[in-house]
Short mmCIF file of C-alpha atoms in Angstrom, two decimals:
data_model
loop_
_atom_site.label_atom_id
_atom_site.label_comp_id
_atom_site.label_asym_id
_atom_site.label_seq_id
_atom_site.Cartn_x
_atom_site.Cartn_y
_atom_site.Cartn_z
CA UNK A 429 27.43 -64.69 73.01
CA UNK A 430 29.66 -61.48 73.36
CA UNK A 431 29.55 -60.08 76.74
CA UNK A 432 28.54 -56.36 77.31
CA UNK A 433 31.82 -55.31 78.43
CA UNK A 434 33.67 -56.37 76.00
CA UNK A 435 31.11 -55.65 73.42
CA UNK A 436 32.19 -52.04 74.50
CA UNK A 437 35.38 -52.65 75.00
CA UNK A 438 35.41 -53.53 70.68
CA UNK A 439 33.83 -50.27 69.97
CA UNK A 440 35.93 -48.18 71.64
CA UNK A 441 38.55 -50.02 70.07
CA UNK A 442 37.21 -49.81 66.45
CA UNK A 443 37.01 -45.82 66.97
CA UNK A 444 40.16 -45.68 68.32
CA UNK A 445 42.26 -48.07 65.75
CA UNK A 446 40.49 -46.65 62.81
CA UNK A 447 41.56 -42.71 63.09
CA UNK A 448 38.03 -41.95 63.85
CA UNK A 449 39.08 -41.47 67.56
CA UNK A 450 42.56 -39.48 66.97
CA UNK A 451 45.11 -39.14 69.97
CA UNK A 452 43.68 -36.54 72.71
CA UNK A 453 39.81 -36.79 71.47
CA UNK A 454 37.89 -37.55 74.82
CA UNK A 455 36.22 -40.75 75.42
CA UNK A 456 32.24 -40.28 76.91
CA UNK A 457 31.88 -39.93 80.57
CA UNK A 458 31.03 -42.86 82.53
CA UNK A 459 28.05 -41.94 82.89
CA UNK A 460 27.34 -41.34 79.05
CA UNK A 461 28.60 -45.05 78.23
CA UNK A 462 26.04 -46.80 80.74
CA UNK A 463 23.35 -44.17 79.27
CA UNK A 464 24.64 -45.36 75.78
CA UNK A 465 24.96 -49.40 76.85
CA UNK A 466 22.45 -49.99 79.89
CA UNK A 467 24.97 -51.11 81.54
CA UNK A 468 26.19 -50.75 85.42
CA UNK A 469 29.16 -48.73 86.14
CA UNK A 470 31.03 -51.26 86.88
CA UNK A 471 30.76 -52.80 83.51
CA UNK A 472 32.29 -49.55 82.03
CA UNK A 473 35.00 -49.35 84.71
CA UNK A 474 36.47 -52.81 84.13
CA UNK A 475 36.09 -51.57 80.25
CA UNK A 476 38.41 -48.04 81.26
CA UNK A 477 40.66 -50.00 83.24
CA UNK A 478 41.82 -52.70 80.02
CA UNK A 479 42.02 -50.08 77.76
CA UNK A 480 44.16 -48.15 80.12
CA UNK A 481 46.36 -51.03 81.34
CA UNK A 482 46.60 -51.35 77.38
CA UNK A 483 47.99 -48.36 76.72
CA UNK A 484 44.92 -46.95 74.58
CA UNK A 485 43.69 -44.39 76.74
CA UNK A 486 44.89 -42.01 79.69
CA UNK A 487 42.09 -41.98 82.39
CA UNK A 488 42.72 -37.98 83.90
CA UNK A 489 40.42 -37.86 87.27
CA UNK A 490 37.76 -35.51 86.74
CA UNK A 491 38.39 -34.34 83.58
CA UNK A 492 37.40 -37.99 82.10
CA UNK A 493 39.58 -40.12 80.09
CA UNK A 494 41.05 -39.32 76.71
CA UNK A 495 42.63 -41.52 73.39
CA UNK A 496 46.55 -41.85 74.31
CA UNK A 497 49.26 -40.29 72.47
CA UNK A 498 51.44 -43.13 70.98
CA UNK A 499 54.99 -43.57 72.94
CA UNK A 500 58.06 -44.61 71.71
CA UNK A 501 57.82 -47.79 73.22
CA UNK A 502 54.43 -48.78 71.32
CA UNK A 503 54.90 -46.88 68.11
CA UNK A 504 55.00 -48.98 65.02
CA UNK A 505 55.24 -47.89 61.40
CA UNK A 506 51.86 -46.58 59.89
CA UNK A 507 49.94 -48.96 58.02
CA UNK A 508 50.76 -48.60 54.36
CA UNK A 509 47.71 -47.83 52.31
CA UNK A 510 49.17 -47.75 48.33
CA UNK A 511 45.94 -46.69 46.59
CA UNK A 512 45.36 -43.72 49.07
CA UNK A 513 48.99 -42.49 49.20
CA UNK A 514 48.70 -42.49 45.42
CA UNK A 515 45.38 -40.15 45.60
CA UNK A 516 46.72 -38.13 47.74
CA UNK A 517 50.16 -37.43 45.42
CA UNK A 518 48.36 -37.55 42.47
CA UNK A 519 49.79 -40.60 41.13
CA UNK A 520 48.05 -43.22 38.88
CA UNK A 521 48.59 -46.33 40.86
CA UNK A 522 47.08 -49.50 39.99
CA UNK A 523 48.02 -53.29 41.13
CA UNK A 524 48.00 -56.93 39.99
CA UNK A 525 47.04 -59.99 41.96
CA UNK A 526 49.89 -62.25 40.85
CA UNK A 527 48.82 -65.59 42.90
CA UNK A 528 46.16 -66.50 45.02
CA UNK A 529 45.02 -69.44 46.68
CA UNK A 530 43.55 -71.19 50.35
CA UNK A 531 46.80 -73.14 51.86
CA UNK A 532 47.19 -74.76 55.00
CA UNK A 533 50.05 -72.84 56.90
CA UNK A 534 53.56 -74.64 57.74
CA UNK A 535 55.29 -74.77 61.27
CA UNK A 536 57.12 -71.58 60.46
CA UNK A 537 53.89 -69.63 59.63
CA UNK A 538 52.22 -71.24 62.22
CA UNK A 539 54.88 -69.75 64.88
CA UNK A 540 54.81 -66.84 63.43
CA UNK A 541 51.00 -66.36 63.33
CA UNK A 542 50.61 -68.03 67.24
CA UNK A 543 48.55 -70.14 64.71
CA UNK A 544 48.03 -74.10 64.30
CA UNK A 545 50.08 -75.41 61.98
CA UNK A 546 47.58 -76.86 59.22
CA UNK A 547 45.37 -73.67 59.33
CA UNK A 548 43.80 -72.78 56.26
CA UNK A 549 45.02 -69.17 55.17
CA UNK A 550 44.09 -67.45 52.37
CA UNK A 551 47.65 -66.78 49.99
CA UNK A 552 47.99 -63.55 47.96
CA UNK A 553 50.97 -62.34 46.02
CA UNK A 554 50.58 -58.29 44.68
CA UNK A 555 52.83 -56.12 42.53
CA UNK A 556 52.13 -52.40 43.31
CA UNK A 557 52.65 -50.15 40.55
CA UNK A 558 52.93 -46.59 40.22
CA UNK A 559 52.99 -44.45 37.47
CA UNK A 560 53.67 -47.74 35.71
CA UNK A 561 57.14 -48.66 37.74
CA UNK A 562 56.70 -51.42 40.06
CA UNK A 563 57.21 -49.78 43.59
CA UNK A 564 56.40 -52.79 46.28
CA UNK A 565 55.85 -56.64 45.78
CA UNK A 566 53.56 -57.68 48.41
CA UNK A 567 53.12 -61.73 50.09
CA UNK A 568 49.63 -61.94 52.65
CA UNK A 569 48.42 -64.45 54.54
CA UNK A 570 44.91 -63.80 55.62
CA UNK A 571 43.29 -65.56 58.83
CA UNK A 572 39.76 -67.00 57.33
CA UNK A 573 38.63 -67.99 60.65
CA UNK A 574 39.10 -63.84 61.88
CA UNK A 575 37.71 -62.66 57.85
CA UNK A 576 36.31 -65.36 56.21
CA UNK A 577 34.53 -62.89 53.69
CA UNK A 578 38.48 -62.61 52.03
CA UNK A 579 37.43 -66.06 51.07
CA UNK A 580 35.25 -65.00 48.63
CA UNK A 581 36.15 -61.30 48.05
CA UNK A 582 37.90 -60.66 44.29
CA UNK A 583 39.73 -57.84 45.13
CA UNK A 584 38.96 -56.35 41.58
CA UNK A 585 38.71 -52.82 43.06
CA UNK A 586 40.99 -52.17 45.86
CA UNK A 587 44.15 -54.28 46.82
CA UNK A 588 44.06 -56.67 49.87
CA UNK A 589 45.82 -54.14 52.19
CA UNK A 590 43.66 -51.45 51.37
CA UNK A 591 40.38 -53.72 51.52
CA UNK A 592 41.30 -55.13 55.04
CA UNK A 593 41.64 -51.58 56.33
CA UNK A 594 39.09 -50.41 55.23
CA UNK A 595 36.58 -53.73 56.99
CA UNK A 596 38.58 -55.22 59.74
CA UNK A 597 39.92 -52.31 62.63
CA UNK A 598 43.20 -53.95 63.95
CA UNK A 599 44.44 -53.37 67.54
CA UNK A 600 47.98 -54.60 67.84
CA UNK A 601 50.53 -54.57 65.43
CA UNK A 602 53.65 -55.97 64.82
CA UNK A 603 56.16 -55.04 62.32
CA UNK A 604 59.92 -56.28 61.40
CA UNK A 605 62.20 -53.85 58.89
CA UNK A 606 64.95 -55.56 57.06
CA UNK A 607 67.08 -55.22 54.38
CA UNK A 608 67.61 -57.93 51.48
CA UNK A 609 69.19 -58.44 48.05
CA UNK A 610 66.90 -59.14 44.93
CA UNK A 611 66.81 -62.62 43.56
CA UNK A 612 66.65 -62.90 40.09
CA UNK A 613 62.84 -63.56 40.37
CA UNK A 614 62.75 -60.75 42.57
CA UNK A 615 64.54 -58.92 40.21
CA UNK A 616 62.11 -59.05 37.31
CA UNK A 617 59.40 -58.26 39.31
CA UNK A 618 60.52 -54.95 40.63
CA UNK A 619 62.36 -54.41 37.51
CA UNK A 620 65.71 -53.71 39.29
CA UNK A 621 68.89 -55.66 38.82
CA UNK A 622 69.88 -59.27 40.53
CA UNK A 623 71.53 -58.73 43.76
CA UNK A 624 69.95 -54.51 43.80
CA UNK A 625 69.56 -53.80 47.74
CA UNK A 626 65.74 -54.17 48.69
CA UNK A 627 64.04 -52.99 52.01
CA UNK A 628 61.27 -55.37 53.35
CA UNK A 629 58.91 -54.67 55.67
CA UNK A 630 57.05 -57.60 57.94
CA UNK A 631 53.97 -56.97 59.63
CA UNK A 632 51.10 -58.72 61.41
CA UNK A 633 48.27 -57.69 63.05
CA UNK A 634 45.56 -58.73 65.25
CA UNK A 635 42.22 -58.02 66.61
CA UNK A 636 41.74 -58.40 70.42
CA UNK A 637 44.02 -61.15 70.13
CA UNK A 638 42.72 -63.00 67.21
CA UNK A 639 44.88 -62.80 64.38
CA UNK A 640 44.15 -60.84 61.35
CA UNK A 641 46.71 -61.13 58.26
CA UNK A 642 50.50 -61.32 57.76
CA UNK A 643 52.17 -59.33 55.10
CA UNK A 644 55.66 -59.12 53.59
CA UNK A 645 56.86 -56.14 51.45
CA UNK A 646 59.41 -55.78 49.37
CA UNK A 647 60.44 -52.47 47.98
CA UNK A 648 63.11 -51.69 45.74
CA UNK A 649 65.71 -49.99 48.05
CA UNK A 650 67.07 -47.20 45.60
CA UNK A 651 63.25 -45.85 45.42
CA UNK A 652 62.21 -45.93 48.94
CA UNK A 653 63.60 -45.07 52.70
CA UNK A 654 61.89 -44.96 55.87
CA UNK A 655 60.63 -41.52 57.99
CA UNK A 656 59.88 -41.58 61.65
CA UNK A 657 59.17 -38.09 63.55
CA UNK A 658 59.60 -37.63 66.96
CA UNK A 659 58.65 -35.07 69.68
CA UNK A 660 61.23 -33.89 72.17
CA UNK A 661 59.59 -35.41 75.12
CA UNK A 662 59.28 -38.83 72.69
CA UNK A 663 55.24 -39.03 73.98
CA UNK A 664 53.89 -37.56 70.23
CA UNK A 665 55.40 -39.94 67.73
CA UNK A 666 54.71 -39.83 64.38
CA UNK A 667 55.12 -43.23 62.90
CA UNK A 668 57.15 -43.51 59.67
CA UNK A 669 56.39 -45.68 56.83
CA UNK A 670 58.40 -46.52 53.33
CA UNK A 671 58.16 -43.74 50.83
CA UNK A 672 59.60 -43.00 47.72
#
C-alpha cells in the first residue's frame, strides 16, 4: 500500500508535470494540504522538502512555496506532441503504426532503460505524416510493468506519444540529440535520399523512478532544426523541440 506522503508527493507531481501546475502557480499552504489529506504536518513537510531538494518547487518563507521555473541545468527539450502541433498549425497530420509487438529487451536496452535484460517491452515503429510528407519516423519501447494498459491499447486514434501523454504524467526526462545519415531503408521511409543528413532525437522518461517508455526519432534534417529560448538570467528557459 502507497504511503500518504508519497501518495501526495504523486499528486503534486501529476499537476506539476502535466502543465496543469505551470512555473510560478503557488502550491496550497501547509495547512491546506493536511486539511486536504488528514495528514500531520510533518507528513507534508517531508513531502515540500523532496520536491524542493528535486528541483520542482521553490519553498519562499511566508509567502508559501511555488512550482519552479526550469534552469538551464534541468531543462530538456519539450515533449513532442505531433497530432497537437498539427491542430494547432492547421495541418492535416495523420500516422501509421508500421510494427508492433511484446519483446523481451537486450543488454543494450536493458542499460539503457536501468531495466533487466529479458523484460518484456512493448515494440512500436510510427511514420508521422504531415500534409502527406513523412516528417518523423518514430521507434518506442514501452515499460508494461509501469503501463500495462499499452498492452492492449490499439492506438487507432491517437499515436503512442500522444496517448502516453495524455495517461501517464512523467517526472524526469532524459533526452540525447544527434545527427545521422539515412540508410536506404531509412531513406524510403522519410522519402529523402540515401545518405540525406537526419536529426534524431532520444528520449526516456520516468515516473518517480519507474521507467515509462523510450523513444527514438528520426527526422529528415533538411525539414526540421531545433529552437531553445533563453532568459538573460538563464532561470526562465523555454525548452526547444524539432520543428519544421
Amino acid at each position: 500500500m502507497k504511503h500518504l506522503h508519497q501518495r501526495i508527493r504523486d499528486d503534486i507531481e501529476a499537476r506539476i508535470m502535466s502543465g496543469e501546475w505551470p512555473p510560478g502557480h503557488r502550491i496550497p499552504f501547509e495547512h491546506e494540504l493536511m486539511a486536504e489529506y488528514g495528514c500531520s504536518r510533518m507528513t507534508v513537510n517531508k513531502v515540500m522538502s523532496i520536491l524542493a531538494a528535486n528541483g520542482l518547487i521553490t519553498r519562499r518563507r511566508r509567502a508559501g512555496s511555488v512550482v519552479a521555473e526550469p534552469s538551464s541545468q534541468q531543462a530538456v527539450l519539450q515533449i513532442q506532441d505531433f497530432a497537437l502541433e498539427a491542430s494547432r498549425a492547421g495541418t492535416e497530420y495523420r500516422f501509421k503504426i508500421l510494427h508492433r509487438s511484446i519483446e523481451a529487451i537486450d543488454a543494450a536496452a536493458a542499460q539503457r532503460t536501468g531495466l533487466p535484460p529479458g523484460t518484456e517491452m512493448l515494440c512500436l515503429s510510427t511514420l508521422h505524416v504531415m500534409n502527406d510528407v513523412p516528417q518523423a519516423f518514430e521507434q518506442r519501447l514501452i515499460n508494461l510493468a509501469t503501463v500495462p494498459e499499452a498492452g492492449e491499447e490499439s492506438f487507432k486514434d491517437d499515436p503512442p506519444g500522444t496517448w502516453l501523454l495524455r495517461r501517464v504524467p512523467w517526472t524526469d526526462a532524459e533526452h540525447i540529440v544527434r545527427a545521422v545519415n539515412a540508410d536506404s531503408a531509412m531513406a524510403k521511409r522519410l522519402q529523402i535520399q540515401t545518405g540525406a543528413a537526419c536529426l534524431v532525437l532520444e528520449r526516456r522518461t520516468w515516473q518517480a523512478g519507474a521507467f515509462v517508455t523510450e523513444a527514438r526519432i528520426t527526422y529528415p534534417g533538411e525539414r526540421h532544426h531545433l529552437i531553445g529560448r533563453f532568459s538573460p538570467s538563464l532561470k526562465g528557459v523555454s525548452a526547444g523541440q524539432p520543428v519544421s
